[in-house]
Short mmCIF file of C-alpha atoms in Angstrom, two decimals:
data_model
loop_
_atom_site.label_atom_id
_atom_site.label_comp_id
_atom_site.label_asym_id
_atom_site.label_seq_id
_atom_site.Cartn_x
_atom_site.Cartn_y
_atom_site.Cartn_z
CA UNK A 1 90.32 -245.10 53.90
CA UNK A 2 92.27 -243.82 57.04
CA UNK A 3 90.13 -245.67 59.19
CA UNK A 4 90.57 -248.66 57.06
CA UNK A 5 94.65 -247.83 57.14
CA UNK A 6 94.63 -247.52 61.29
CA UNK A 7 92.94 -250.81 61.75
CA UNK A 8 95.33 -252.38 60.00
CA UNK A 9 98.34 -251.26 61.57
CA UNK A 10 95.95 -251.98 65.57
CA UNK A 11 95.23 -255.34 64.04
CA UNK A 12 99.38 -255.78 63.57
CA UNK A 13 100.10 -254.40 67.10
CA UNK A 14 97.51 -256.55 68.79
CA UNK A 15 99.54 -259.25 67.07
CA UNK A 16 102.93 -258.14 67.93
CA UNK A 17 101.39 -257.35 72.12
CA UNK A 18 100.13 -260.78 72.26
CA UNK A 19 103.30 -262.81 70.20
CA UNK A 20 105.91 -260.78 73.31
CA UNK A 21 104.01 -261.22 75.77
CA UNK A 22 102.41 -265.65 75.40
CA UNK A 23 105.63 -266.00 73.41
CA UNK A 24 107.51 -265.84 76.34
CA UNK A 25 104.65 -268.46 78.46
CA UNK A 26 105.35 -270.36 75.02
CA UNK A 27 108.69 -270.77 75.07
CA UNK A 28 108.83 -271.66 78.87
CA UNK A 29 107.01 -274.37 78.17
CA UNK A 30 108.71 -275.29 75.19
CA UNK A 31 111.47 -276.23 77.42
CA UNK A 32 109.99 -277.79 79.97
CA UNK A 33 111.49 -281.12 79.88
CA UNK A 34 114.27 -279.86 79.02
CA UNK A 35 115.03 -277.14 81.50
CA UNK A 36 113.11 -279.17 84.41
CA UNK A 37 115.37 -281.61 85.79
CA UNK A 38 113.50 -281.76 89.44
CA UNK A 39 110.09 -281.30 90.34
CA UNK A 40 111.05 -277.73 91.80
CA UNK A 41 112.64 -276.84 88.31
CA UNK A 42 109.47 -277.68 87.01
CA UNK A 43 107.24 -275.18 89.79
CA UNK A 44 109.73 -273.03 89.05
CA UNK A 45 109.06 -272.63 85.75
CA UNK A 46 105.77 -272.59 86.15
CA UNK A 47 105.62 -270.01 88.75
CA UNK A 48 107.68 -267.82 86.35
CA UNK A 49 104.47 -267.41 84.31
CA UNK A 50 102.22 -268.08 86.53
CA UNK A 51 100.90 -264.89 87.59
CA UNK A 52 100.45 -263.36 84.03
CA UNK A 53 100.03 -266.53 81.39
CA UNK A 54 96.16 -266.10 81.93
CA UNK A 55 96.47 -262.45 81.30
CA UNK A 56 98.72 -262.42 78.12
CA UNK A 57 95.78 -264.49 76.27
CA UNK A 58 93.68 -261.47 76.94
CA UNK A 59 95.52 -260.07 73.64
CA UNK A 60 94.57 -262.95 71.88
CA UNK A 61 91.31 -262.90 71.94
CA UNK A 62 92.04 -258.78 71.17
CA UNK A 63 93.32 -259.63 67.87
CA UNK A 64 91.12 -262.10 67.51
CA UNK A 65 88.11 -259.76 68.38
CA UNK A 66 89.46 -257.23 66.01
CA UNK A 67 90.05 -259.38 63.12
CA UNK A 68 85.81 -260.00 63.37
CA UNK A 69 84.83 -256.61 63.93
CA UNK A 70 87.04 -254.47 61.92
CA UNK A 71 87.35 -256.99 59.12
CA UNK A 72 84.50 -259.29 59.28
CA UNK A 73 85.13 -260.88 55.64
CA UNK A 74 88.96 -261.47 56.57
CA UNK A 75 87.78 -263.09 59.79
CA UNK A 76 85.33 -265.43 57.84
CA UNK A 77 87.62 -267.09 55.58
CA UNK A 78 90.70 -266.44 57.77
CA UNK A 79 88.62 -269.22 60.55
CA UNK A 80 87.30 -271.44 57.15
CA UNK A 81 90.51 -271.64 55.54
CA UNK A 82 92.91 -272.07 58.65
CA UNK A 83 89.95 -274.14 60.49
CA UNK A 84 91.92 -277.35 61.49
CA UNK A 85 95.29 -275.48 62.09
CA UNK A 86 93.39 -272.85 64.68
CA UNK A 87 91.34 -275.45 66.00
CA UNK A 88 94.85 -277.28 67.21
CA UNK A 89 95.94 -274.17 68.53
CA UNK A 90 92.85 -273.55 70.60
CA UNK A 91 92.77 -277.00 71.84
CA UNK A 92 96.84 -276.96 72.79
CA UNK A 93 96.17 -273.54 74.74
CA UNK A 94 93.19 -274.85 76.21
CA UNK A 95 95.37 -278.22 77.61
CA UNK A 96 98.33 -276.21 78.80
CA UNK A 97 96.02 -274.07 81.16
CA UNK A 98 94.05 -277.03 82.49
CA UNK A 99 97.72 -278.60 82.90
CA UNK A 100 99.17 -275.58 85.08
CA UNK A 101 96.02 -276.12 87.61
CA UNK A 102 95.57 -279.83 87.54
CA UNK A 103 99.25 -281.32 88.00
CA UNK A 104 99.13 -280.57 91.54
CA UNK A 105 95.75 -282.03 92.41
CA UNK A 106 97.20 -285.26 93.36
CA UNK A 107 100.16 -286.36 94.67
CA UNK A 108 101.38 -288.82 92.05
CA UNK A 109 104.23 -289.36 89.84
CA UNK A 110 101.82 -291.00 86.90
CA UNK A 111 99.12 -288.11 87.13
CA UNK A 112 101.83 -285.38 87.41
CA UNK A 113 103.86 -286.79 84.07
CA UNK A 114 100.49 -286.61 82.18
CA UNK A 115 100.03 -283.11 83.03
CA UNK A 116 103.72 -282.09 82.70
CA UNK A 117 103.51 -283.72 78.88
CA UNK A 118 100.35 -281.72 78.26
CA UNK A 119 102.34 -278.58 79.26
CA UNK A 120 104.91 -278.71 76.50
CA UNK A 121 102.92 -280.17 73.95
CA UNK A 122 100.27 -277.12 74.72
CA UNK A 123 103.10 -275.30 74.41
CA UNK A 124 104.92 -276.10 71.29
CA UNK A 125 102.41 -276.65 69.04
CA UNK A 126 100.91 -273.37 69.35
CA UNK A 127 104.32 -271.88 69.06
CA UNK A 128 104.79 -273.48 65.11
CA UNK A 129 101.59 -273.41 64.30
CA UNK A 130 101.54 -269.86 64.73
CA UNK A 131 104.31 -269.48 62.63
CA UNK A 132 102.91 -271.42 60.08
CA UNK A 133 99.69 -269.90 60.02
CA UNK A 134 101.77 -266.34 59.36
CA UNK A 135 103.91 -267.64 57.02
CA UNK A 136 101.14 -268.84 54.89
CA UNK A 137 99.21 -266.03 55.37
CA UNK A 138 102.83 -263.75 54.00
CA UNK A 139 102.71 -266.82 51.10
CA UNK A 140 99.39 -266.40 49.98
CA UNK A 141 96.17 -268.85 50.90
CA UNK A 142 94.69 -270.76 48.17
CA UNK A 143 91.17 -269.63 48.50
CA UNK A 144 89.11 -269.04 45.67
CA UNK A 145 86.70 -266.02 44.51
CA UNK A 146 83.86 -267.49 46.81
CA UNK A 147 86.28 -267.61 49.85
CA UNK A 148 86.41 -271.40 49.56
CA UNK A 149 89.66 -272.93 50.75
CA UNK A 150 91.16 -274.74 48.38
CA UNK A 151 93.61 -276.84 50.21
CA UNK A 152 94.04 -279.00 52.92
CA UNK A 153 96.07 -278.87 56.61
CA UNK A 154 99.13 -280.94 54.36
CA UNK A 155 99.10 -277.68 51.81
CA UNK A 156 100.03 -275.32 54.72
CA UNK A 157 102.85 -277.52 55.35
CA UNK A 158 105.38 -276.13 52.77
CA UNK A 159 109.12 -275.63 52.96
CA UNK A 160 108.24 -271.85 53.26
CA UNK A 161 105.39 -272.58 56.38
CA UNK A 162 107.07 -274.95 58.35
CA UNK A 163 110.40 -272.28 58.03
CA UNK A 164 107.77 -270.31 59.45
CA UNK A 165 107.08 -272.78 62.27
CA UNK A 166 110.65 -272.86 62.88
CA UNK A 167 111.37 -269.15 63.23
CA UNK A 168 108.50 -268.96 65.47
CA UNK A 169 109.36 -271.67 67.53
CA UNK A 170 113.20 -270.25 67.71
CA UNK A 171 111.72 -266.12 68.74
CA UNK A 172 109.64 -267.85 71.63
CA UNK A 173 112.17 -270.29 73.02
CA UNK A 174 114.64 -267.38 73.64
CA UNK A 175 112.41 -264.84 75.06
CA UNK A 176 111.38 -267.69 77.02
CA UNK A 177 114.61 -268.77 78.43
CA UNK A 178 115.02 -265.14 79.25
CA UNK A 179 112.10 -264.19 81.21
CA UNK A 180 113.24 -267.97 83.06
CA UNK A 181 116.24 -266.24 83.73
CA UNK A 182 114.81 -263.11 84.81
CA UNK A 183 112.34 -264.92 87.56
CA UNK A 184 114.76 -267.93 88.66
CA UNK A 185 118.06 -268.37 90.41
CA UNK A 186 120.43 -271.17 91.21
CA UNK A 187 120.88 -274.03 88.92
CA UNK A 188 117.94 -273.45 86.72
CA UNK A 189 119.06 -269.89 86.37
CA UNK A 190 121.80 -270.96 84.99
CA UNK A 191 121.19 -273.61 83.06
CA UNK A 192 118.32 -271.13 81.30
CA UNK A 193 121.46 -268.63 80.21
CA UNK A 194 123.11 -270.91 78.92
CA UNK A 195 120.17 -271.97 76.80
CA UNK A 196 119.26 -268.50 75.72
CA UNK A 197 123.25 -268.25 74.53
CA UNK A 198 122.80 -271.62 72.83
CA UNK A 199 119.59 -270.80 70.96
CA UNK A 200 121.04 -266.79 69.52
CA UNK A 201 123.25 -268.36 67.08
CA UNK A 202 120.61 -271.18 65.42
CA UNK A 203 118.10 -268.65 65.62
CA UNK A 204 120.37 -266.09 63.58
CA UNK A 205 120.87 -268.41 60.58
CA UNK A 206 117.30 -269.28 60.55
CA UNK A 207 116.32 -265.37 60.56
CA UNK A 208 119.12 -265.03 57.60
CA UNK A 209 117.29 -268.09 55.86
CA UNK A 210 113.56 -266.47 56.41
CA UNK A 211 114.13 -263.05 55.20
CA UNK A 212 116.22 -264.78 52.29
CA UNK A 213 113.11 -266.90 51.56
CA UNK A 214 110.66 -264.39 52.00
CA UNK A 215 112.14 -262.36 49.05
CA UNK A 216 111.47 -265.82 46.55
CA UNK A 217 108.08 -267.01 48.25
CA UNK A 218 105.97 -263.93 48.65
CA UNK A 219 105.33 -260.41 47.66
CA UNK A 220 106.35 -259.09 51.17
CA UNK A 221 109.23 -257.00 49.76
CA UNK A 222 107.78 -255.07 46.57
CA UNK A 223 106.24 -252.69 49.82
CA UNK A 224 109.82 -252.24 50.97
CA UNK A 225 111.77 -252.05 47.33
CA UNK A 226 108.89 -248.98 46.77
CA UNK A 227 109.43 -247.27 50.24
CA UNK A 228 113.01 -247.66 50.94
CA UNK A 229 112.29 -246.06 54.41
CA UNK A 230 110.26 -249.34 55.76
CA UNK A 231 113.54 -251.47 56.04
CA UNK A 232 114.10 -249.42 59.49
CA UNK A 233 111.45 -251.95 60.37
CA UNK A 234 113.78 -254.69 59.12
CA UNK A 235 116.89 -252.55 61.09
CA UNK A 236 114.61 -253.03 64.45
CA UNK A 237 114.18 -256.97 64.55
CA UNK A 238 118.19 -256.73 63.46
CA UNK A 239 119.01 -254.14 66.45
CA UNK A 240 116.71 -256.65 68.66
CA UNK A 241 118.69 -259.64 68.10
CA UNK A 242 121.76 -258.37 68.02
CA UNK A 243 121.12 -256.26 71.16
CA UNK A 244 119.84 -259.40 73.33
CA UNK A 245 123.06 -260.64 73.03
CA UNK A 246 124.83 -258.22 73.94
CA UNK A 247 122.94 -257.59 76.71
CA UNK A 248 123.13 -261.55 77.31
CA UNK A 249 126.66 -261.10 77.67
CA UNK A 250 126.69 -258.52 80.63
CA UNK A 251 124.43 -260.34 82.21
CA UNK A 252 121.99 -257.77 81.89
CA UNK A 253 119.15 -260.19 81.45
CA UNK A 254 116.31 -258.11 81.79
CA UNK A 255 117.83 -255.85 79.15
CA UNK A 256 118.21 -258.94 76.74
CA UNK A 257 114.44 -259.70 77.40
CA UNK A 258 113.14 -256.43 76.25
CA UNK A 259 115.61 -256.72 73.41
CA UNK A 260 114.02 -260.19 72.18
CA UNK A 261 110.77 -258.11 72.62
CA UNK A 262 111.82 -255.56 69.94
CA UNK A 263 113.23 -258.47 67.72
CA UNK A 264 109.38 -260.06 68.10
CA UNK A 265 108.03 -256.43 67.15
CA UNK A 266 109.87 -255.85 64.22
CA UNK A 267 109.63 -259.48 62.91
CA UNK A 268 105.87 -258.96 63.49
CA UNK A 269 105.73 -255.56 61.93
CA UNK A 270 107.92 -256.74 58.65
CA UNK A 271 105.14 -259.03 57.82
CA UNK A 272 102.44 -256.38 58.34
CA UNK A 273 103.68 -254.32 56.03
CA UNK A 274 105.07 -256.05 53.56
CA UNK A 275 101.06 -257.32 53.58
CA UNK A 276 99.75 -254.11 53.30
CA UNK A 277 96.62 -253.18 51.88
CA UNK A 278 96.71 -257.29 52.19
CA UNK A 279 95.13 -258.54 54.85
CA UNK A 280 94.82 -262.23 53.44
CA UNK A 281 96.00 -262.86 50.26
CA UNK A 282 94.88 -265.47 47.84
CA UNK A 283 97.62 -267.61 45.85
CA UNK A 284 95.20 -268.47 43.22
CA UNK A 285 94.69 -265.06 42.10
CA UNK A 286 95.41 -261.68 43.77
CA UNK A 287 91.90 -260.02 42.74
CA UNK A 288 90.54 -262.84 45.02
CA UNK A 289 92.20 -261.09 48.11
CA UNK A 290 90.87 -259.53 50.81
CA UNK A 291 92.30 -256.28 51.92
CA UNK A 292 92.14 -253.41 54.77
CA UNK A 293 90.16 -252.01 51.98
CA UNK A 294 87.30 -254.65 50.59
CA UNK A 295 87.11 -256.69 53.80
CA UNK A 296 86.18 -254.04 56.37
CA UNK A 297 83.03 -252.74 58.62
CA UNK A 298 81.84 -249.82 58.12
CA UNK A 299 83.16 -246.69 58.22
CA UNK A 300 80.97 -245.73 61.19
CA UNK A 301 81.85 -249.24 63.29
CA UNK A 302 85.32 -248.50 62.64
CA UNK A 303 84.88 -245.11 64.15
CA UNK A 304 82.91 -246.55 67.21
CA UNK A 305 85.53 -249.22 67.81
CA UNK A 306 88.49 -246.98 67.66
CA UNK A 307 87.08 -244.65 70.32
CA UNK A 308 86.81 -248.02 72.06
CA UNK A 309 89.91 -249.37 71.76
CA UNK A 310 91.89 -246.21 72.37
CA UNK A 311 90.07 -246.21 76.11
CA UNK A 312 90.58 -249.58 77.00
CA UNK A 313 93.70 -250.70 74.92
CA UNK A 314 95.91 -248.31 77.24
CA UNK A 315 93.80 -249.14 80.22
CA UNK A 316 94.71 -253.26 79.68
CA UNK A 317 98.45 -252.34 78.78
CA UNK A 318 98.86 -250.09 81.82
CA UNK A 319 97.55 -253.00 84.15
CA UNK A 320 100.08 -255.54 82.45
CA UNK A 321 102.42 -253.43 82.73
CA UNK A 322 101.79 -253.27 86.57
CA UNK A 323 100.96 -256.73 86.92
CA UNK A 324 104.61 -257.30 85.59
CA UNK A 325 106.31 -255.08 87.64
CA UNK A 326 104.58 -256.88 90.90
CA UNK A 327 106.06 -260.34 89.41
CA UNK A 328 109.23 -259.18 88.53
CA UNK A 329 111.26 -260.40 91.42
CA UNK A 330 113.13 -263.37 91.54
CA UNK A 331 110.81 -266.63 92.51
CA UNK A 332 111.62 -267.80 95.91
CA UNK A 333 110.39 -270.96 97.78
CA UNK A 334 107.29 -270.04 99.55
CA UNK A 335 106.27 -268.53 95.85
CA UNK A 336 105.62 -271.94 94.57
CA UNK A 337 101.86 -271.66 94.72
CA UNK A 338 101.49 -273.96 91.72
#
């Protein structure tokens, strides 16, 4: 049961790694057009997640990996159920890095448009989709005792999802802006700031609106109402927000980056475990769900894997940590390598 209980809580923090550190590379190119008024905006922002992108999706295919090992069942119908909606995902991600390395290939304005489209549509549509995917997943998944989905890609679309999609898309766009603001300088430096202080106050009310919703569309809070103690989690992603703009207005950007990190950890972490034992809950009926506790390996592969993953999950997160502290300067012109 322990072992079940840790994997549970590595699955959530493989989650929470991977959503600070591509939400960011999301978010960038979220704004792409927007932001990139020149074509050396547009390097520029590229080069400011250039030399990690690649390396954040290594905790993607972590929680992925995770999800099939330590919960095999979960990982079964998770992939069945939320088959067209991961498939888009997959295909976005898959666009946006074939975009970073093929827009400079040739020198024209056609080719380079194509490529620069494919880099915020890679971008965005991973960014909801994610958020829809978790919202659903806090909701409840109509899947029946056989693990059948009983829905379609339209069914996932719900007020409560696409709110979802939206709060995603909001977290990612301002830790994005930040970390633009943290790499760049001049005119797109600004111009980032100024985005970051535009996006606080829309991404407040829809946090307000989320955690308001959350109480009326899923079970997330009977966890919290029994264990008084967990809404420190709730207090973090508050103390995140609230601290990024502080720090946003110091102009102590790096500061306000780490604090939009802690806002993505403790929105991450309230879903978790308001879940928990719930890995992925059914809406039809809630003996049909699959938990930490009927969906996992066995007791021995969970044993194996954790002696695995507490070498090499340190070893990965020391070398990101390095490889951001090498890229942490601000870009300058004979950076643009992209």
């Amino acid at each position: 049961m322990a072992l079940q209980n840790i994997w549970f809580l590595l699955w959530g923090l493989l989650w929470a790694i991977y959503f600070i550190t591509d939400g960011f590379d999301l978010g960038i190119g979220s704004l792409y057009p927007f932001l990139g008024k020149s074509d050396a905006d547009k390097r520029t922002m590229i080069n400011a997640m250039g030399p990690v992108w690649d390396g954040n999706q290594v905790w993607l295919l972590t929680a992925g990996g995770v999800t099939f090992a330590a919960f095999p069942l979960v990982y079964a119908v998770m992939f069945s159920s939320l088959y067209t909606a991961l498939m888009l995902i997959l295909f976005a991600l898959i666009i946006r890095g074939v975009s970073f390395e093929f827009r400079h290939k040739i020198d024209d304005p056609k080719w380079t448009k194509i490529w620069d489209t494919c880099i915020f549509v890679g971008s965005v549509l991973p960014a909801i989709l994610f958020g829809v995917a978790f919202a659903n997943i806090f909701r409840g998944i109509p899947f029946d005792q056989e693990g059948v989905y009983q829905g379609t890609l339209l069914t996932l679309l719900n007020p409560y999802g696409l709110l979802g999609g939206l709060l995603f898309l909001l977290l990612f766009l301002q830790h994005g802006s930040l970390w633009l603001s943290v790499r760049s300088q001049g005119p797109i430096h600004d111009r980032a700031v100024k985005t970051a202080n535009g996006i606080w106050p829309v991404l407040l009310v829809v946090a307000v609106v989320f955690l308001i919703a959350t109480k009326f569309a899923t079970g997330l809070y009977d966890n919290y109402l029994a264990h008084p103690v967990l809404f420190v989690i709730v207090l973090l992603a508050v103390a995140g927000l609230f601290g990024a703009k502080v720090f946003l207005s110091r102009k102590e950007i790096f500061k306000a980056w780490v604090a939009s990190a802690v806002t993505i950890i403790g929105c991450t972490f309230f879903g978790v475990v308001g879940l928990f034992p719930n890995l992925f809950p059914s809406s039809i009926d809630p003996a049909y769900s699959l938990t930490a506790h009927n969906a996992s390996s066995s007791p021995l592969t969970l044993k194996i894997m954790l002696f695995v993953a507490l070498f090499f999950v340190p070893l990965v997160l020391a070398y990101q940590i390095w490889s951001y502290q090498l890229f942490k300067d601000k870009i300058r012109t004979e950076d643009m390598m992209y």
